[in-house]
Coordinates of C-alpha atoms in Angstrom, one line a residue:
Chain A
X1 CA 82.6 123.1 84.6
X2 CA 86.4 124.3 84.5
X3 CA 88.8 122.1 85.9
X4 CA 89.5 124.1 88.6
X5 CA 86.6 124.0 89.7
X6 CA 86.5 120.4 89.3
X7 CA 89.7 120.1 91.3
X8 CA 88.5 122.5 94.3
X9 CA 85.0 120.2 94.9
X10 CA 86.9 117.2 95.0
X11 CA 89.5 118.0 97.3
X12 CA 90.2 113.9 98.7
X13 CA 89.4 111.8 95.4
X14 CA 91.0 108.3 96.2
X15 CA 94.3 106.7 95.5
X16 CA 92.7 104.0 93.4
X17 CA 90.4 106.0 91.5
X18 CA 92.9 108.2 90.3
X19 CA 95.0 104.9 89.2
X20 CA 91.4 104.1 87.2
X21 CA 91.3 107.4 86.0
X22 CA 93.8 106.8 83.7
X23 CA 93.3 103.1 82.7
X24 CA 90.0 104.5 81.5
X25 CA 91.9 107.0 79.5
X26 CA 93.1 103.8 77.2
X27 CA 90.2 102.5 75.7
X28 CA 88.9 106.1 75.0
X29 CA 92.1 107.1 73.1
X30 CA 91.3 104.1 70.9
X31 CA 87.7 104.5 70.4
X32 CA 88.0 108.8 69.7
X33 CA 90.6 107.7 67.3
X34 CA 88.3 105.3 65.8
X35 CA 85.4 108.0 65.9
X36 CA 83.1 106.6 68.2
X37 CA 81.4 109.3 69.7
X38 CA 79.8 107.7 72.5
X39 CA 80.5 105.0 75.7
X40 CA 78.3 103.3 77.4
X41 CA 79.7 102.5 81.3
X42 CA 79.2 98.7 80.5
X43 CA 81.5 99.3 77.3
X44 CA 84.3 100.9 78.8
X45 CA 84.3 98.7 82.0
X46 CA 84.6 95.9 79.6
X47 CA 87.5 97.1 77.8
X48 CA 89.2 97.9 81.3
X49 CA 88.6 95.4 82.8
X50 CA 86.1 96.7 85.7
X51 CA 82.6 96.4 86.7
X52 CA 80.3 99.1 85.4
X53 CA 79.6 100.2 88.7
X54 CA 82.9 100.9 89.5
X55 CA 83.1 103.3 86.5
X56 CA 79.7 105.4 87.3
X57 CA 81.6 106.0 91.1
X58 CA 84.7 107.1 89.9
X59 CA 83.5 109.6 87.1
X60 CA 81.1 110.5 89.3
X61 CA 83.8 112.4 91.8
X62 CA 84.0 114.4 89.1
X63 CA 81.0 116.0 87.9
X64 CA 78.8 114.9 85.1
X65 CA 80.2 113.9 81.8
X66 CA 77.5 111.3 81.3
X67 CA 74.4 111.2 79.3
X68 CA 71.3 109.4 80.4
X69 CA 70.8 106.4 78.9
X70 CA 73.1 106.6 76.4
X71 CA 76.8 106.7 78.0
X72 CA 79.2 109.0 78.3
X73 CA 80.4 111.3 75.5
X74 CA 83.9 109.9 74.4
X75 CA 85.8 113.2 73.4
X76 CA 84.0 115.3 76.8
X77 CA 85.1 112.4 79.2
X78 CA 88.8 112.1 77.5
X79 CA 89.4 115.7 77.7
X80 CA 88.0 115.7 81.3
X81 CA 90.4 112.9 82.7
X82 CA 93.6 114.7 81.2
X83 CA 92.5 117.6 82.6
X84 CA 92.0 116.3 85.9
X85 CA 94.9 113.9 85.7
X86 CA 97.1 116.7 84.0
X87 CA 98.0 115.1 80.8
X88 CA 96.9 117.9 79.3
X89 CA 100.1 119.5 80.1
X90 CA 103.7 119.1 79.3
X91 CA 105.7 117.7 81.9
X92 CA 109.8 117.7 82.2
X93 CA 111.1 114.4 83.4
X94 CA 114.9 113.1 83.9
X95 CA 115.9 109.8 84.6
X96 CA 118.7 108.1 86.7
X97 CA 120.3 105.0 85.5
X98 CA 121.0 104.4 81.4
X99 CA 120.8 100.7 81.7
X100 CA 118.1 99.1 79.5
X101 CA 114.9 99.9 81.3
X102 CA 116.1 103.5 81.5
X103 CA 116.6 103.3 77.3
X104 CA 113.1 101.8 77.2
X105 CA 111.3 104.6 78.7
X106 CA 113.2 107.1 77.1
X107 CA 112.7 105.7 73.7
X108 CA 108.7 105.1 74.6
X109 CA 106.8 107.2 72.3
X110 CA 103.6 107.0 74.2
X111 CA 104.9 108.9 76.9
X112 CA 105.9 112.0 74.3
X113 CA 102.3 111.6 73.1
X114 CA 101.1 112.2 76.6
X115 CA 103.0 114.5 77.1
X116 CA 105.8 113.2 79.1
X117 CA 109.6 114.6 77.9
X118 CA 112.8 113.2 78.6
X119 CA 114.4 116.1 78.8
X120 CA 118.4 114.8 80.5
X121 CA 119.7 111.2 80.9
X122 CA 122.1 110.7 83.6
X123 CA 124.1 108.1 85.0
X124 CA 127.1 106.8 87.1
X125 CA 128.7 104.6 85.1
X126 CA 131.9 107.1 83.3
X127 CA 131.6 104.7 80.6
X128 CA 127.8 105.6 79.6
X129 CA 128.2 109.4 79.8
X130 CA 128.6 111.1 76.6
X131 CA 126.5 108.4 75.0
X132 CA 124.5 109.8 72.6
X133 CA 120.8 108.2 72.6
X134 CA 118.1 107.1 70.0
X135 CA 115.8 109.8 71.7
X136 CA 118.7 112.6 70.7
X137 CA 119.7 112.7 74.5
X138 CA 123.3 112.7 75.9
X139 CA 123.8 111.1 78.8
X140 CA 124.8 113.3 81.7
X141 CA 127.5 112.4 84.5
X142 CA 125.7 112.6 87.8
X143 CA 127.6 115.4 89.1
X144 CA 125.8 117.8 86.8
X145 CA 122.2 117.2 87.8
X146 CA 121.8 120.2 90.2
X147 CA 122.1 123.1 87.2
X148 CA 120.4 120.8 84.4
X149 CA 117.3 119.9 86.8
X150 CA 117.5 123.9 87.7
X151 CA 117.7 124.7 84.1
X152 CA 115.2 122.7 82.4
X153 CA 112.9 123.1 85.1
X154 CA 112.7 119.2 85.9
X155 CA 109.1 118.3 87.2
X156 CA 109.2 114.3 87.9
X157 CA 112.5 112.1 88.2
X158 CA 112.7 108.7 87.1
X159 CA 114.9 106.3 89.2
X160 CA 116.1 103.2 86.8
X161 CA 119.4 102.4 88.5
X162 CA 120.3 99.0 90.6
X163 CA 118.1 98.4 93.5
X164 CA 121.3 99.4 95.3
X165 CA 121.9 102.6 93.7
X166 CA 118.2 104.0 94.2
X167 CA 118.6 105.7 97.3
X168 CA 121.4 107.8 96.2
X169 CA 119.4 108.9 93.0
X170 CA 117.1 109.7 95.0
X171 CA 118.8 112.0 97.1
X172 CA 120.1 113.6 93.8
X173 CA 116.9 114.4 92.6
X174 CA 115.7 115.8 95.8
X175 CA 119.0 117.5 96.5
X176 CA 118.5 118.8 92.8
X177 CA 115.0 120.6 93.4
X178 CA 113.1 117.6 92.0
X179 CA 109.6 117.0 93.7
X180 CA 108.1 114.1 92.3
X181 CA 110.1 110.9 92.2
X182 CA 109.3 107.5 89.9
X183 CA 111.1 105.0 91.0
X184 CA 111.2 101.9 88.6
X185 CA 114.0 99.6 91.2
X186 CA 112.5 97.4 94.2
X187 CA 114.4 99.6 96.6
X188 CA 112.5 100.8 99.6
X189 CA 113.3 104.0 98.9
X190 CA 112.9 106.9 101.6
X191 CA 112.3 111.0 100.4
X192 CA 111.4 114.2 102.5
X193 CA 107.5 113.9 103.9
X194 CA 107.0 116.8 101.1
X195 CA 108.0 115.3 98.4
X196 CA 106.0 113.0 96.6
X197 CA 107.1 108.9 95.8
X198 CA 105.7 106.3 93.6
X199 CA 107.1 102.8 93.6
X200 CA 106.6 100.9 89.9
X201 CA 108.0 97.2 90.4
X202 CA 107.8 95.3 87.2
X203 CA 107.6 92.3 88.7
X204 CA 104.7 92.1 90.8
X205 CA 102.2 91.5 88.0
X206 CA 104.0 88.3 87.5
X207 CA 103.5 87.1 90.7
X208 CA 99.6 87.7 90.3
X209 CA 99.6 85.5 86.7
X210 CA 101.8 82.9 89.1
X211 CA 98.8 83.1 91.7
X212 CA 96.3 82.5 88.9
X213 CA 97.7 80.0 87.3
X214 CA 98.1 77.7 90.1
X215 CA 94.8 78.1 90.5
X216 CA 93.8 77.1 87.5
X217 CA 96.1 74.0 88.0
X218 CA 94.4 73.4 91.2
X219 CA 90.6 73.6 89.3
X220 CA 92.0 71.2 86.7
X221 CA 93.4 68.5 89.2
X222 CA 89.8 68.6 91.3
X223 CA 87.9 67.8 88.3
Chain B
X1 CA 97.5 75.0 108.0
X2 CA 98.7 73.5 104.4
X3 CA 99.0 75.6 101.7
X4 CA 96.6 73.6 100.0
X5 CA 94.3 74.1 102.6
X6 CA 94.8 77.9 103.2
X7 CA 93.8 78.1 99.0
X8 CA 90.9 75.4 99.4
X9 CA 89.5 77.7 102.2
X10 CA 89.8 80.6 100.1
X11 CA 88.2 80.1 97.0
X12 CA 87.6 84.2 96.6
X13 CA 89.9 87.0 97.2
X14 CA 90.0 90.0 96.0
X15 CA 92.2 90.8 93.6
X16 CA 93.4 93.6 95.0
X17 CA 94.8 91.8 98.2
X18 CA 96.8 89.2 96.2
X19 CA 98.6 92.4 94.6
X20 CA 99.1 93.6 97.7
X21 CA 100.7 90.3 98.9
X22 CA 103.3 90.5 96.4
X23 CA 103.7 94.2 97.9
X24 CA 104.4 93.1 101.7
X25 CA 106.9 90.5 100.3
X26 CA 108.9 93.4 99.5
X27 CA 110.1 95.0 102.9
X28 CA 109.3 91.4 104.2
X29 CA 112.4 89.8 102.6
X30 CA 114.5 92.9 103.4
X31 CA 113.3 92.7 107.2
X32 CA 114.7 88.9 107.2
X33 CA 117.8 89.8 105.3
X34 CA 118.4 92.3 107.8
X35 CA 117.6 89.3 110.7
X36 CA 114.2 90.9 112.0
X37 CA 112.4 87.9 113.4
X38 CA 108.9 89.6 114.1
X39 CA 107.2 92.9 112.1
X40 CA 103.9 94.8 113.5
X41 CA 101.2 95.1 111.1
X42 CA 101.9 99.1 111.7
X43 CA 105.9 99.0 110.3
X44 CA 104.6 96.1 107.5
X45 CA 102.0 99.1 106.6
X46 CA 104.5 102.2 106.4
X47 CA 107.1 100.1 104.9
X48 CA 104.3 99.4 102.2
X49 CA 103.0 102.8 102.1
X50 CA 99.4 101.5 102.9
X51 CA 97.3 101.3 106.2
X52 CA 97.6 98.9 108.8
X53 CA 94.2 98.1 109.0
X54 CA 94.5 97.2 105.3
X55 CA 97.9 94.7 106.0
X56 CA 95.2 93.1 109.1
X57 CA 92.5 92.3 107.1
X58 CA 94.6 91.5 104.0
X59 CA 96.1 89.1 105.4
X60 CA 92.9 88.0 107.4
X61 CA 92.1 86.1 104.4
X62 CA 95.2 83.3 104.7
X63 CA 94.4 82.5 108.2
X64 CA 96.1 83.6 110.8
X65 CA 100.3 84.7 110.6
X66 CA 100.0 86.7 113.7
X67 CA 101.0 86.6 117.3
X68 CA 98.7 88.7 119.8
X69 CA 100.1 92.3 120.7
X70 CA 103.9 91.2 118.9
X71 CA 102.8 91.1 115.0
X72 CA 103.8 88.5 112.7
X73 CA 107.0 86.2 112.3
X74 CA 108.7 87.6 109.5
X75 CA 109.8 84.4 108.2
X76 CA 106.7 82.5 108.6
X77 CA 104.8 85.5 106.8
X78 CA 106.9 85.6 104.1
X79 CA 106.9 82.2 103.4
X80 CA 103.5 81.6 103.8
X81 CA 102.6 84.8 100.9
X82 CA 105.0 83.1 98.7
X83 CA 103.4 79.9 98.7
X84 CA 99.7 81.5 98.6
X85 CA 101.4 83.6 95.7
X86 CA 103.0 80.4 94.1
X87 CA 106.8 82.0 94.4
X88 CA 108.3 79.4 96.0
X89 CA 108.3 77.6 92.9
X90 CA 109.6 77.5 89.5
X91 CA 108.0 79.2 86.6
X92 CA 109.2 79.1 83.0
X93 CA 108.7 82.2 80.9
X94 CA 109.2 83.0 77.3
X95 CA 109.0 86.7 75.8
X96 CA 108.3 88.5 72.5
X97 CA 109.7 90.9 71.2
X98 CA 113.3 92.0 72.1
X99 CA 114.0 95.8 72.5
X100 CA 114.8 97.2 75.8
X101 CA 112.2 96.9 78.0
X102 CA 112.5 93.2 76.3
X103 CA 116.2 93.1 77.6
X104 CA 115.3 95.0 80.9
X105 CA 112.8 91.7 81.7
X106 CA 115.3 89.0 80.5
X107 CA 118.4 90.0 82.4
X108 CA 116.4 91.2 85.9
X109 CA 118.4 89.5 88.5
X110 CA 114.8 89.8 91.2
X111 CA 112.9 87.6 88.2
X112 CA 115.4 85.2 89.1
X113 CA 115.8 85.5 92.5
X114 CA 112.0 85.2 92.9
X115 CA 111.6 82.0 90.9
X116 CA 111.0 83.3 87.2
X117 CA 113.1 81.8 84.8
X118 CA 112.9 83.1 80.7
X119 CA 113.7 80.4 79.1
X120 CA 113.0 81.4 75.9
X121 CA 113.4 84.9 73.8
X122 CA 111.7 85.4 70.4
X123 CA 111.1 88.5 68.1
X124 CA 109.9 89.2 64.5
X125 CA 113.0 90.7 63.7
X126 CA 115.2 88.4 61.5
X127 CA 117.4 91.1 62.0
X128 CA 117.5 89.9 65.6
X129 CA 117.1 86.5 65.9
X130 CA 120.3 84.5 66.5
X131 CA 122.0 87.4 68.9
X132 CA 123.2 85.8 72.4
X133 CA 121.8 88.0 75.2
X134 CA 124.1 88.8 78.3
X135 CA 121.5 86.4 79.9
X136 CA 122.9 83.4 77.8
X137 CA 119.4 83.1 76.0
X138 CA 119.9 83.5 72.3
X139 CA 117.1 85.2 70.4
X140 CA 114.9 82.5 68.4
X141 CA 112.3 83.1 65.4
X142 CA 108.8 83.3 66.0
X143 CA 108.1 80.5 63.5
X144 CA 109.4 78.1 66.3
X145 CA 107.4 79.4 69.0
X146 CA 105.1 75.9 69.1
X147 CA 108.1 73.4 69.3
X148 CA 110.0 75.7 72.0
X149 CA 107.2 76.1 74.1
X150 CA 106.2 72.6 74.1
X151 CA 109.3 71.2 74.8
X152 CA 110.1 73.7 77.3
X153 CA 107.4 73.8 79.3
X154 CA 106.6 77.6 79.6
X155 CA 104.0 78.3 82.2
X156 CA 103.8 82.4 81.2
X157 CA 104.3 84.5 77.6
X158 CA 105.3 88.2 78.0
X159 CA 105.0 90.4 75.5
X160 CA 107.1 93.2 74.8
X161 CA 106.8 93.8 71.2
X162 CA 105.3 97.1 69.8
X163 CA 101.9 98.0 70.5
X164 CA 101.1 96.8 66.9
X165 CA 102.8 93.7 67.2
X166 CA 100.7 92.7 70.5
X167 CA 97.7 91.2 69.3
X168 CA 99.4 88.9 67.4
X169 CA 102.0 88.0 69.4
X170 CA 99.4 87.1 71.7
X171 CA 97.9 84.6 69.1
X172 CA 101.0 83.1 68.7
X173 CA 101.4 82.1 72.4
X174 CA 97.5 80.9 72.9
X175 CA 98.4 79.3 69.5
X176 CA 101.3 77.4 71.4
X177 CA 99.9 76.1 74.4
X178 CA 100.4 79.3 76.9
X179 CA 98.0 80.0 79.1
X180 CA 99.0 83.3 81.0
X181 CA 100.0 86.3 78.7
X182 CA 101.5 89.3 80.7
X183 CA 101.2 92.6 78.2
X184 CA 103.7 95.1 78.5
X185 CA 102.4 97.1 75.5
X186 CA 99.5 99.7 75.9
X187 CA 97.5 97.4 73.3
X188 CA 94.1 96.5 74.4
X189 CA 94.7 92.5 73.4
X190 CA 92.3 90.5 73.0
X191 CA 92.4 86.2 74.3
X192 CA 90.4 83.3 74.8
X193 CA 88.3 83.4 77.9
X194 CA 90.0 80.1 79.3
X195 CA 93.3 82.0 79.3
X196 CA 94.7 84.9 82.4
X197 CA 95.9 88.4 80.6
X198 CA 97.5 91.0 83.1
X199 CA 97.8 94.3 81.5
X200 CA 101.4 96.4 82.6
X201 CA 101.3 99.8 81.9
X202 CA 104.1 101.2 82.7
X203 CA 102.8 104.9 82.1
X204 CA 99.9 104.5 84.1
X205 CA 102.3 105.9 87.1
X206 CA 103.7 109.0 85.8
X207 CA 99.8 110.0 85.5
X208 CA 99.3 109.1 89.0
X209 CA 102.7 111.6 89.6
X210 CA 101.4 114.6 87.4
X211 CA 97.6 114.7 89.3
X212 CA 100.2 115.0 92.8
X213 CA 102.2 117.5 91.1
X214 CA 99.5 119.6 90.1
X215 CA 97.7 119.3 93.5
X216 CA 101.3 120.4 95.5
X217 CA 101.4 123.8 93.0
X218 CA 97.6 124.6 93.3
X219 CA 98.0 124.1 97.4
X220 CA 101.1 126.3 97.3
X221 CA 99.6 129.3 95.0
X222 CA 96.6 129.2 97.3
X223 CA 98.9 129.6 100.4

């Protein structure tokens, strides 16, 4: 089935499943790379994480990439999940905000491998710009972002500034043509109804292991 | 109702409401800074980006916040998530491995503000170790990880190291006594069953972004 295809039956796939889709595409990296040519549902919701159950609904939005009784095939199911995700594509992203979250996405090398480019660094601060980065960027002044997002034909912006700074990036971005904004700072941040936001606070995982652990705490002291 | 009490009665939710929980202290702590005594469950939801039924029965769960036809008291509310979430204590972290996303963590001012202290910073790199961060922590070898932990008292390890580097940097805070790891790296690591891992992938995101992106452009060439 071509992807299209895929994409036209499936019109409302949900929220969550697409955030699944690609903590499935993890494991099956590491297990294509390691030659296994097969998955079992039970396998790969064990190295996610997520009941077996869960798995067979979400691939099952889109079409049939398993076999019966035997699992899905590894390299099929990968290939399927970029395609439906889009990582099969190259995609032009510029980020807001040099400081050292901003360094550590640019300098990540799974995002290049998934194909996710840097393509302009820009910030603020007069001090940073000029800067020549690990990555082979220069960091932009601010005031240049509407030609360089024109000219590189920017697809997603990446907001790493203070929480205070956030809405103005993202009025930038916009302003600039961008679309799609990632937005890395705790700001509430508000963009045009057509546009499309996803908030990515670092934190909050934290404040699940705090949950857990007093809850463990909690089992230990009733024993 | 205690907090004790409001946990006691709860012995099972879903894992996906305590994530959310942390989510709704977000614009809850803005809405009290801002001197918003009560919120509806219909702001709380487009605030958060999810539906209000959700916030309703979410918070279902911790007994009841609410008042009848007004919403809930935003200080109340947000007191009562942070002690179900265990933020209105103290928690001691240490971290491994000291790049930028490492330096990111260390020197967050919202870690802080919400109660998470790193108390200690580690990281392979003899090159490294001995550097004073802008935090005031100085960068320690790994070989002391045991005696720094112990004497410190470190609730959480957070591992920012290469994705190599993860598994064993792992071991080496089971090794010393930690009992909640939270994984920064795309590494699929591996702990003892007694211990709490949360995975933080900080691509998983831009995936989310590109599926959007590709929807928006196939809506608008079938216009």
């Amino acid at each position: 089935m071509a992807v299209s295809e895929i994409m036209s039956e499936s019109p409302k796939v949900p929220k969550p499943t697409i955030e699944r889709l690609a903590i499935y595409s993890r494991p099956l990296e590491d297990l294509l790379e390691a030659g296994s040519p097969v998955v079992s549902s039970e396998r790969l919701a064990i190295l996610c994480g997520v009941n077996p159950a869960q798995v067979r609904k979400d691939l099952a939005y889109f079409g049939e990439f398993g076999i019966r009784g035997l699992g899905y095939e590894v390299k099929e199911l990968l290939k399927a999940i970029r395609a439906i995700l889009a990582t099969d594509r190259r995609w032009s992203l510029c980020i807001l905000g040099m400081g050292n979250l901003g360094r550590a996405l640019v300098e990540n090398e799974n995002f290049k491998r998934r194909g996710y480019i840097f393509v302009a660094a820009f910030d603020a601060d007069n001090r940073k710009v000029g800067e020549r980065l690990a990555c082979g960027l220069t960091i932009e002044p601010v005031a240049g972002i509407k030609d360089i997002v024109s000219k590189l034909h920017v697809d997603i912006g990446v907001i790493t500034t203070s929480q205070k700074g956030a809405q103005r990036a993202a009025d930038l971005l916009i302003d600039a043509g961008v679309r799609s904004v990632l937005n890395f700072t705790p700001a509430q941040v508000r963009i045009s109804s057509s546009c499309f936001l996803e908030n990515e606070d670092i934190g909050l995982k934290l404040e699940n292991l705090a949950y857990h652990l007093t809850r463990i705490r909690g089992a230990r002291a009733t024993k």
